[in-house]
PDB file of C-alpha atoms in Angstrom:
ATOM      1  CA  UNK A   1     112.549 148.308 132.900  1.00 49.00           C
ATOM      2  CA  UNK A   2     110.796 151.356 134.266  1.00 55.00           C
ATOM      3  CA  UNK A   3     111.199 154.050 131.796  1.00 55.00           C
ATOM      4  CA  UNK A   4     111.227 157.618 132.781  1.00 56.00           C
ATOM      5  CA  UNK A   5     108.194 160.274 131.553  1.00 55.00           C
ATOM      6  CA  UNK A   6     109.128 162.382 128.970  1.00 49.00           C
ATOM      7  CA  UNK A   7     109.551 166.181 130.271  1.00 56.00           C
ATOM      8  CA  UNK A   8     108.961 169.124 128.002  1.00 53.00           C
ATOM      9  CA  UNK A   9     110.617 172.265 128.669  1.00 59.00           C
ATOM     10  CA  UNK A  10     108.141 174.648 128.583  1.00 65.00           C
ATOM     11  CA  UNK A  11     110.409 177.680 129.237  1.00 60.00           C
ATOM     12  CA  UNK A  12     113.785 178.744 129.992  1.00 63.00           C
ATOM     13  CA  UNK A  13     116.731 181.207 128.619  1.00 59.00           C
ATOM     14  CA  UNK A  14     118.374 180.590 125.436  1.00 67.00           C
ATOM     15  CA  UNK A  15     121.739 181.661 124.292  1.00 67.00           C
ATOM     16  CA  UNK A  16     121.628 182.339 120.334  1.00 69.00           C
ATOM     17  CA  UNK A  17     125.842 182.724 119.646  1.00 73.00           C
ATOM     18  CA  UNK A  18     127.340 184.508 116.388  1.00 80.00           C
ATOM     19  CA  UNK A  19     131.275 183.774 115.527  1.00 85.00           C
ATOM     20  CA  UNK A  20     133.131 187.492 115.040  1.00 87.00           C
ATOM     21  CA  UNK A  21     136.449 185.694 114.112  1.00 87.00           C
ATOM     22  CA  UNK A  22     138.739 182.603 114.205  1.00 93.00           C
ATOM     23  CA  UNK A  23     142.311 181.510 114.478  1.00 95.00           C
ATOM     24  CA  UNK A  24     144.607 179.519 116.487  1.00 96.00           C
ATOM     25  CA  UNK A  25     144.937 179.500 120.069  1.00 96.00           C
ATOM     26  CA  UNK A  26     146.279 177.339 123.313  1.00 96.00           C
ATOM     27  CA  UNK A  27     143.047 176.021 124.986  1.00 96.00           C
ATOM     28  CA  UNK A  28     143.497 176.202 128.603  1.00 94.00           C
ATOM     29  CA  UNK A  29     140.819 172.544 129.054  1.00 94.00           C
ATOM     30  CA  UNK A  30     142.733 170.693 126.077  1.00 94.00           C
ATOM     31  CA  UNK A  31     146.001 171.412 127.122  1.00 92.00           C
ATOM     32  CA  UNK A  32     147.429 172.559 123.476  1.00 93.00           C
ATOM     33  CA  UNK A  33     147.108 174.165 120.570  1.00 96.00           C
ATOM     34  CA  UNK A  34     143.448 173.764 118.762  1.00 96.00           C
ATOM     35  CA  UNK A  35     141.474 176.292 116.719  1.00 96.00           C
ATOM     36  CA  UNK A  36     139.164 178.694 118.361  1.00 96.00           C
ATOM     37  CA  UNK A  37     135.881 180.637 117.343  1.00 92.00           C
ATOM     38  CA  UNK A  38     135.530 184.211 119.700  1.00 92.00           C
ATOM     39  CA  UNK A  39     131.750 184.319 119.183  1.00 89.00           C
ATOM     40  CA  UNK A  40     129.145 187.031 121.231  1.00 84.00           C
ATOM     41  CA  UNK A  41     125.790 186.128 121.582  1.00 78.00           C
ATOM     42  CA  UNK A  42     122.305 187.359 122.929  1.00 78.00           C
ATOM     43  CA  UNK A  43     120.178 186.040 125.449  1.00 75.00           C
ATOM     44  CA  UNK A  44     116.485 185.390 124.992  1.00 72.00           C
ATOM     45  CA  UNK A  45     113.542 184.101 127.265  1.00 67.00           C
ATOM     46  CA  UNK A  46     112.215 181.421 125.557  1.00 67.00           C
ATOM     47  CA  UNK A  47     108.786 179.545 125.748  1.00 63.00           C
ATOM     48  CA  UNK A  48     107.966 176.498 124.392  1.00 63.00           C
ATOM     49  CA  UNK A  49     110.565 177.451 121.568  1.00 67.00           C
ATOM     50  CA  UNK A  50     109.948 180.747 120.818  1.00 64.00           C
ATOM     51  CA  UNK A  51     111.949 183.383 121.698  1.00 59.00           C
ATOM     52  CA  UNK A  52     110.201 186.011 123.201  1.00 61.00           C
ATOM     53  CA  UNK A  53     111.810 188.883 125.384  1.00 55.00           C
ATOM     54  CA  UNK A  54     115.632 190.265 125.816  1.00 60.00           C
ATOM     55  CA  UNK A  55     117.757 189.270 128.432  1.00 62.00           C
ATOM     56  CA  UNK A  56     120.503 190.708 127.517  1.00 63.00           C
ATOM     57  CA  UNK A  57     124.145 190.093 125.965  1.00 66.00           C
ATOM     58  CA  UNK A  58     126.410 187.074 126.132  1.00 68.00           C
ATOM     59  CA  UNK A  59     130.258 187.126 125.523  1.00 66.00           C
ATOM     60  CA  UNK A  60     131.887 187.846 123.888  1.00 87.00           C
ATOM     61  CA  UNK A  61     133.856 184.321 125.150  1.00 91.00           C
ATOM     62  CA  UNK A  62     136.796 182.462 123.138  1.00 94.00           C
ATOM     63  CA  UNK A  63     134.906 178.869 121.902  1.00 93.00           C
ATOM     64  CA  UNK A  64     137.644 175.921 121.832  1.00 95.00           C
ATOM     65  CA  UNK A  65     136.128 173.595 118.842  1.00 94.00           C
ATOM     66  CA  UNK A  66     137.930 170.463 119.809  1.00 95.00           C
ATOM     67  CA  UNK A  67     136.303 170.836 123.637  1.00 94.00           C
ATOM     68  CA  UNK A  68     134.145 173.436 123.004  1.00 91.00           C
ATOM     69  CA  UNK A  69     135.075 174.558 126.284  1.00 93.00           C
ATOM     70  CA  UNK A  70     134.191 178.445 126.841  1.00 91.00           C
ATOM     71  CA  UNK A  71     137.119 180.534 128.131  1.00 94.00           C
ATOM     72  CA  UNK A  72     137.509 184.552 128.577  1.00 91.00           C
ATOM     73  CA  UNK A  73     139.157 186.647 125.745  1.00 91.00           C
ATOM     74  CA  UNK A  74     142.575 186.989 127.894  1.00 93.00           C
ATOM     75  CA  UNK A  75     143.381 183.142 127.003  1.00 94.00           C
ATOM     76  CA  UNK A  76     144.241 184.540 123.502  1.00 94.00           C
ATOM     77  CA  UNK A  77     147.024 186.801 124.728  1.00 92.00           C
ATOM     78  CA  UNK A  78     148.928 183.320 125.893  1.00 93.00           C
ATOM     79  CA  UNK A  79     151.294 182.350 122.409  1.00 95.00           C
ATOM     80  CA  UNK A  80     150.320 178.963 121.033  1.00 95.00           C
ATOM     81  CA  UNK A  81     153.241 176.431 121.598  1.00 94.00           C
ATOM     82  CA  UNK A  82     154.275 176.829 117.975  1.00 93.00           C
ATOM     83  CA  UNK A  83     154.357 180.621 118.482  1.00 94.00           C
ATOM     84  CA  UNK A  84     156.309 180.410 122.054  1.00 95.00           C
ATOM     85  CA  UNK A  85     158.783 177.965 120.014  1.00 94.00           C
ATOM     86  CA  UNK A  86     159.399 180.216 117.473  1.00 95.00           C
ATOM     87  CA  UNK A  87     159.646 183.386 119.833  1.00 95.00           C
ATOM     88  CA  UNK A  88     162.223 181.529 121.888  1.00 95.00           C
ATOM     89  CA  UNK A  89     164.343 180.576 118.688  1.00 94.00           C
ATOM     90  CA  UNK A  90     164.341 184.525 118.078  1.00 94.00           C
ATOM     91  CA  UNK A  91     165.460 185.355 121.689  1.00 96.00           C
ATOM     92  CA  UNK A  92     168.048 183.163 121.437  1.00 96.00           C
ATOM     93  CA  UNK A  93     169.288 184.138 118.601  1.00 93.00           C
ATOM     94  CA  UNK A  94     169.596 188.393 119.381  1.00 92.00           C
ATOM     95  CA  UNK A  95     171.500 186.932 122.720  1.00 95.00           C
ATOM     96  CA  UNK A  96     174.174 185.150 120.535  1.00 93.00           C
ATOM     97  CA  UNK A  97     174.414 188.133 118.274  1.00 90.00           C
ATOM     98  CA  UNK A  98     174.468 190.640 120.793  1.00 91.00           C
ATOM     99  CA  UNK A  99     177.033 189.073 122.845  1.00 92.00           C
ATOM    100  CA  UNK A 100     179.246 188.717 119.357  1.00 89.00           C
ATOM    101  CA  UNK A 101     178.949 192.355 118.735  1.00 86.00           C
ATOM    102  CA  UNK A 102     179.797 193.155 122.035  1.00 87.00           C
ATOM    103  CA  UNK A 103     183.194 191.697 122.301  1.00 78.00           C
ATOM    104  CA  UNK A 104     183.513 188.289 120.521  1.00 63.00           C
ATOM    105  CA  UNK A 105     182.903 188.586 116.767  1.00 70.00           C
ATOM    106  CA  UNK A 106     187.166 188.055 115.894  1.00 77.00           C
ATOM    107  CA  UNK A 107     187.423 184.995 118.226  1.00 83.00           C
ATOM    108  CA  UNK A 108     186.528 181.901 116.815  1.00 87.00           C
ATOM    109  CA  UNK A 109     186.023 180.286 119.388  1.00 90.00           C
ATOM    110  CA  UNK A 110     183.051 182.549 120.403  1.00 90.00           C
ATOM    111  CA  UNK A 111     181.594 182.458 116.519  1.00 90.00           C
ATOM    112  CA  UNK A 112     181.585 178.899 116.682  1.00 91.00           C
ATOM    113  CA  UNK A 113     179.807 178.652 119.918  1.00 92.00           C
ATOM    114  CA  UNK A 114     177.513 180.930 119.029  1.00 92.00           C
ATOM    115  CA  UNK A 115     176.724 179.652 115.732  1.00 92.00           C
ATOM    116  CA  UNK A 116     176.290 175.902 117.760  1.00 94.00           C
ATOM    117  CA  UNK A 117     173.708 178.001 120.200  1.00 94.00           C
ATOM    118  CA  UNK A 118     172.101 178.911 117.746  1.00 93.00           C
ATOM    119  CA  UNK A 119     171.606 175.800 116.026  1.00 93.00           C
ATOM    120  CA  UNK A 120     170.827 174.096 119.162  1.00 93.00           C
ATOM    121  CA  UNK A 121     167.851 176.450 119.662  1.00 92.00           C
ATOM    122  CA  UNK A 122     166.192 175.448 116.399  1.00 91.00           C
ATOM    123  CA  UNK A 123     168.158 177.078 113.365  1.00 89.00           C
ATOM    124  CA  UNK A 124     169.731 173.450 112.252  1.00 89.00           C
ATOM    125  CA  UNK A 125     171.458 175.359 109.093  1.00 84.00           C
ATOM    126  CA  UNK A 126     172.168 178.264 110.469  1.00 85.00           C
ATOM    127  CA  UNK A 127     176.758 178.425 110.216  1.00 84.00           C
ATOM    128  CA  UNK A 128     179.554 180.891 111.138  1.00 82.00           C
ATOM    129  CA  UNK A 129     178.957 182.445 108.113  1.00 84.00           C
ATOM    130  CA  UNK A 130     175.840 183.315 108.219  1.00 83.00           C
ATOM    131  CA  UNK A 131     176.077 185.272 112.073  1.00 84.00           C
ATOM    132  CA  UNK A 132     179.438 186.922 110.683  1.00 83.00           C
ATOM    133  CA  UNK A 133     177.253 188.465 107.932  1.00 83.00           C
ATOM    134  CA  UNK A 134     174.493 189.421 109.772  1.00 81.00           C
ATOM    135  CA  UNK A 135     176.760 190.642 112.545  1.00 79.00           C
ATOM    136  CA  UNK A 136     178.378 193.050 109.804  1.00 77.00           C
ATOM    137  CA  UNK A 137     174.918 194.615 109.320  1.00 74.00           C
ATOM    138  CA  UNK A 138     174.183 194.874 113.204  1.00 67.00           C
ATOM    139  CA  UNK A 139     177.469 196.700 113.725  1.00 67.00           C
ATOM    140  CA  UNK A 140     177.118 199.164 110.714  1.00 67.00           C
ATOM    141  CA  UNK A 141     173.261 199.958 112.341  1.00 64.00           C
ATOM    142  CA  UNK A 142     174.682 200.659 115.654  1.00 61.00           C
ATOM    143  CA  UNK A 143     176.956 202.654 114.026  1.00 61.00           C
ATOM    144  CA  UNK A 144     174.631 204.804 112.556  1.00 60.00           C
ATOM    145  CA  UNK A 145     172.098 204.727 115.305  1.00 57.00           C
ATOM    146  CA  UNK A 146     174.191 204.452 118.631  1.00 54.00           C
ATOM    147  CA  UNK A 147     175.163 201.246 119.391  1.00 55.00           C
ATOM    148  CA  UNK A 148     173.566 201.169 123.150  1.00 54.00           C
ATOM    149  CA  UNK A 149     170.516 202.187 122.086  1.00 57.00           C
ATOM    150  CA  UNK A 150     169.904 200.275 118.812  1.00 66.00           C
ATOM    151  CA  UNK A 151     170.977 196.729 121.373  1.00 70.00           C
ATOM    152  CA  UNK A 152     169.060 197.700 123.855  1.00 75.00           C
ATOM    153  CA  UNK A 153     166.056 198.803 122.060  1.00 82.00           C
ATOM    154  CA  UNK A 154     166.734 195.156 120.034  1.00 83.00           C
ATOM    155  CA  UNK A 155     166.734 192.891 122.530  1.00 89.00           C
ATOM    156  CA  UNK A 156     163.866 194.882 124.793  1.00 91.00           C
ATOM    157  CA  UNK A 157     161.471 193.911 121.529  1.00 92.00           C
ATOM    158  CA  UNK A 158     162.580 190.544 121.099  1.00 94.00           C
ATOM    159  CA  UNK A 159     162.588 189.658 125.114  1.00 95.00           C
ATOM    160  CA  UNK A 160     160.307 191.691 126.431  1.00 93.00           C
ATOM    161  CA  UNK A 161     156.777 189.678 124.677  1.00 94.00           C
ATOM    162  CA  UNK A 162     158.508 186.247 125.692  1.00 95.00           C
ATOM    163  CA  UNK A 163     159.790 187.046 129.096  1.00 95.00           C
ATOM    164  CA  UNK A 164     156.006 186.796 130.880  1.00 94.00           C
ATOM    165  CA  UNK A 165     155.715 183.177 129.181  1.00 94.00           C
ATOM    166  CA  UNK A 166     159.077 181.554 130.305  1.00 94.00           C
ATOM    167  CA  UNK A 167     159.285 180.153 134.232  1.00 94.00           C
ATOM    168  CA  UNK A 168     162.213 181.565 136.385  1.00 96.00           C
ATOM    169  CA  UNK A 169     164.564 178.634 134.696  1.00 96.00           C
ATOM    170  CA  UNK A 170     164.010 179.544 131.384  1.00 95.00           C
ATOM    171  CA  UNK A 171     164.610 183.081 131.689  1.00 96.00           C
ATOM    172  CA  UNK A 172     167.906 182.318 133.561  1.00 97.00           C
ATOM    173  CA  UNK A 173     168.941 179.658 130.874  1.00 96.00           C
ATOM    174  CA  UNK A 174     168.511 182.079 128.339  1.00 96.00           C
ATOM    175  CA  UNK A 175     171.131 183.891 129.958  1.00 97.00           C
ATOM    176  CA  UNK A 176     173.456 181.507 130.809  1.00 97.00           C
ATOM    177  CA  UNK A 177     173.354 180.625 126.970  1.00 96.00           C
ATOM    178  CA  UNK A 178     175.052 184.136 126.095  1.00 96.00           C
ATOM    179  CA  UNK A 179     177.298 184.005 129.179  1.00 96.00           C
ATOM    180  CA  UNK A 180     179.149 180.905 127.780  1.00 95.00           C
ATOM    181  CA  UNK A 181     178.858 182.231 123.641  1.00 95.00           C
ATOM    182  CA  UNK A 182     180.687 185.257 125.660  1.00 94.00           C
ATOM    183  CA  UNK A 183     183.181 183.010 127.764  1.00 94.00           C
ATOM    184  CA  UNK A 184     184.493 181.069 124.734  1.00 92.00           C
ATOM    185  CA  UNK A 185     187.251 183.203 124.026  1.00 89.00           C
ATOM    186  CA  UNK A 186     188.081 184.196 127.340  1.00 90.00           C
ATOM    187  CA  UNK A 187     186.761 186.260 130.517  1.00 92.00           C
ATOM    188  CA  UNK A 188     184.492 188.632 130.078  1.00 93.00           C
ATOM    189  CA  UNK A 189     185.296 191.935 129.133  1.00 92.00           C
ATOM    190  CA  UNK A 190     183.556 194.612 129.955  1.00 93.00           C
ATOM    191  CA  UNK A 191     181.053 195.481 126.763  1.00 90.00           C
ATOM    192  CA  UNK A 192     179.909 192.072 126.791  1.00 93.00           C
ATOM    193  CA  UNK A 193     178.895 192.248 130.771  1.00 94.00           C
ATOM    194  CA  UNK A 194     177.176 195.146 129.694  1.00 93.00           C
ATOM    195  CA  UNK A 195     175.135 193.576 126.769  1.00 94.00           C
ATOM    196  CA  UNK A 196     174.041 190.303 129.395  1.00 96.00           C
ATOM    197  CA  UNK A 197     172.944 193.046 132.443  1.00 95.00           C
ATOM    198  CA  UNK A 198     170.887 194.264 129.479  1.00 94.00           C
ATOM    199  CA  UNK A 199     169.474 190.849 128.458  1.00 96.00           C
ATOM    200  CA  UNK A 200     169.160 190.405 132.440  1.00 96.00           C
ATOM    201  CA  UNK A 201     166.931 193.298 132.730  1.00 94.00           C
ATOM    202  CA  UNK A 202     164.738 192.435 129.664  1.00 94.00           C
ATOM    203  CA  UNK A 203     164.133 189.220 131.223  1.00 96.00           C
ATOM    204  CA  UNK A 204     163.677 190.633 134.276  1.00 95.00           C
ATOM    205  CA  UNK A 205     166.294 189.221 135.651  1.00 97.00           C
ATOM    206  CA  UNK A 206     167.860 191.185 139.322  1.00 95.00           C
ATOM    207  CA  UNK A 207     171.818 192.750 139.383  1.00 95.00           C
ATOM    208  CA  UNK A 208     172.484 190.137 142.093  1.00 97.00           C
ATOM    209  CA  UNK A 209     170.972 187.176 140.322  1.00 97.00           C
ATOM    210  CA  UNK A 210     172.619 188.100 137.036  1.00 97.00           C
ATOM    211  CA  UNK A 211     175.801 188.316 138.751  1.00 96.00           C
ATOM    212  CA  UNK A 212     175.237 184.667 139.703  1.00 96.00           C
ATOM    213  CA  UNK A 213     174.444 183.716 136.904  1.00 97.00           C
ATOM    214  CA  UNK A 214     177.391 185.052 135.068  1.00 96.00           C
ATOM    215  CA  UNK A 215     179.892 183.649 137.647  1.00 95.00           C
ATOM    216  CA  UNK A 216     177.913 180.154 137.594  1.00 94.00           C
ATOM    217  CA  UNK A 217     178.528 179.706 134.041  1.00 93.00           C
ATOM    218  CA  UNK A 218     182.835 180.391 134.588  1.00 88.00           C
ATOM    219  CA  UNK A 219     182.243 177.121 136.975  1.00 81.00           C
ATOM    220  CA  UNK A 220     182.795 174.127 135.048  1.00 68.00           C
ATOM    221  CA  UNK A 221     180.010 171.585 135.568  1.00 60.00           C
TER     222      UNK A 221
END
């Protein structure tokens, strides 16, 4: 067998790369959550192994150590899937209690659907106990601060960072979750259509659509 000549590389540019931090991060080539390494580097002409002159920076780039795939600094602003779960659990949650606050929180019926979202979403102990109480302490803040404002401020910072992460059915689901905690005890009235516009518009949701929505879950399936 014919083996090829061995080629030196007399010259060529060399990349010399320094890590600035570290962390967790969903790489974009592995298709999950791995660690990451944001490193910057400097680029060097190099001959026969020694660097001579400047060519200038590198970076800084996001360094994926499973794949070591290179990806722009942007890819960090994406939540791992362990952060996105979490953040979801959250949104749900607000939803339940702000549609409890709004008109359901001395119906049953509506606690215990609630407290059954709630669980469903990924708080297995959470009980009707436990949303009563922390409903108590919602109501006496909106008391104190204006109870429009402190729910809609609430649910803008909860929703808001999630709502560019979640497809067109997700957003809507999330919706349709507080429409039914809200139609447990009955229609709805009009403080709790108020509270889902608002978690319509933080999800960026239209009027028409979240009128759709909220006559879509009075249809039985």
């Amino acid at each position: 067998m014919r083996q090829r000549p061995f080629r030196v590389r007399l010259a060529g540019v060399r990349t010399s790369w320094r890590t600035l931090d570290d962390g967790d991060f969903f790489c974009p080539g592995c298709g999950g959550d791995r660690r990451y390494r944001r490193r910057s580097g400097r680029r060097r002409f190099v001959v026969l192994n020694i660097p001579l002159v400047p060519r200038g920076a590198a970076g800084p780039v996001v360094e994926c150590v499973a794949c070591r795939g290179h990806f722009g600094p942007e890819v960090l602003e994406r939540p791992t899937t362990a952060r996105l779960a979490a953040m979801l659990r959250e949104a749900v949650h607000s939803v339940a209690l702000a549609v409890l606050a709004a008109g359901g929180s001395d119906a049953r019926a509506a606690r215990e659907t609630a407290a059954e979202t709630v669980r469903a979403a990924g708080f297995p102990g959470c009980a009707e106990e436990e949303l009563t109480a922390l409903l108590a302490a919602v109501t006496a803040e909106s008391r104190q601060r204006g109870r429009s404002i402190s729910l809609e401020i609430e649910l803008h910072e909860v929703l808001a960072p999630l709502t560019p992460h979640l497809a067109v059915p997700g957003r809507e689901s999330l919706l349709l979750q507080g429409a039914r905690i809200a139609l447990a005890d009955g229609m709805y009235c009009s403080a709790e259509r108020e509270v889902l516009a608002t978690v319509g518009r933080a999800l960026r949701i239209g009027a028409d659509d979240v009128d759709r929505l909220l006559l879509q879950a009075r249809t039985p399936s």
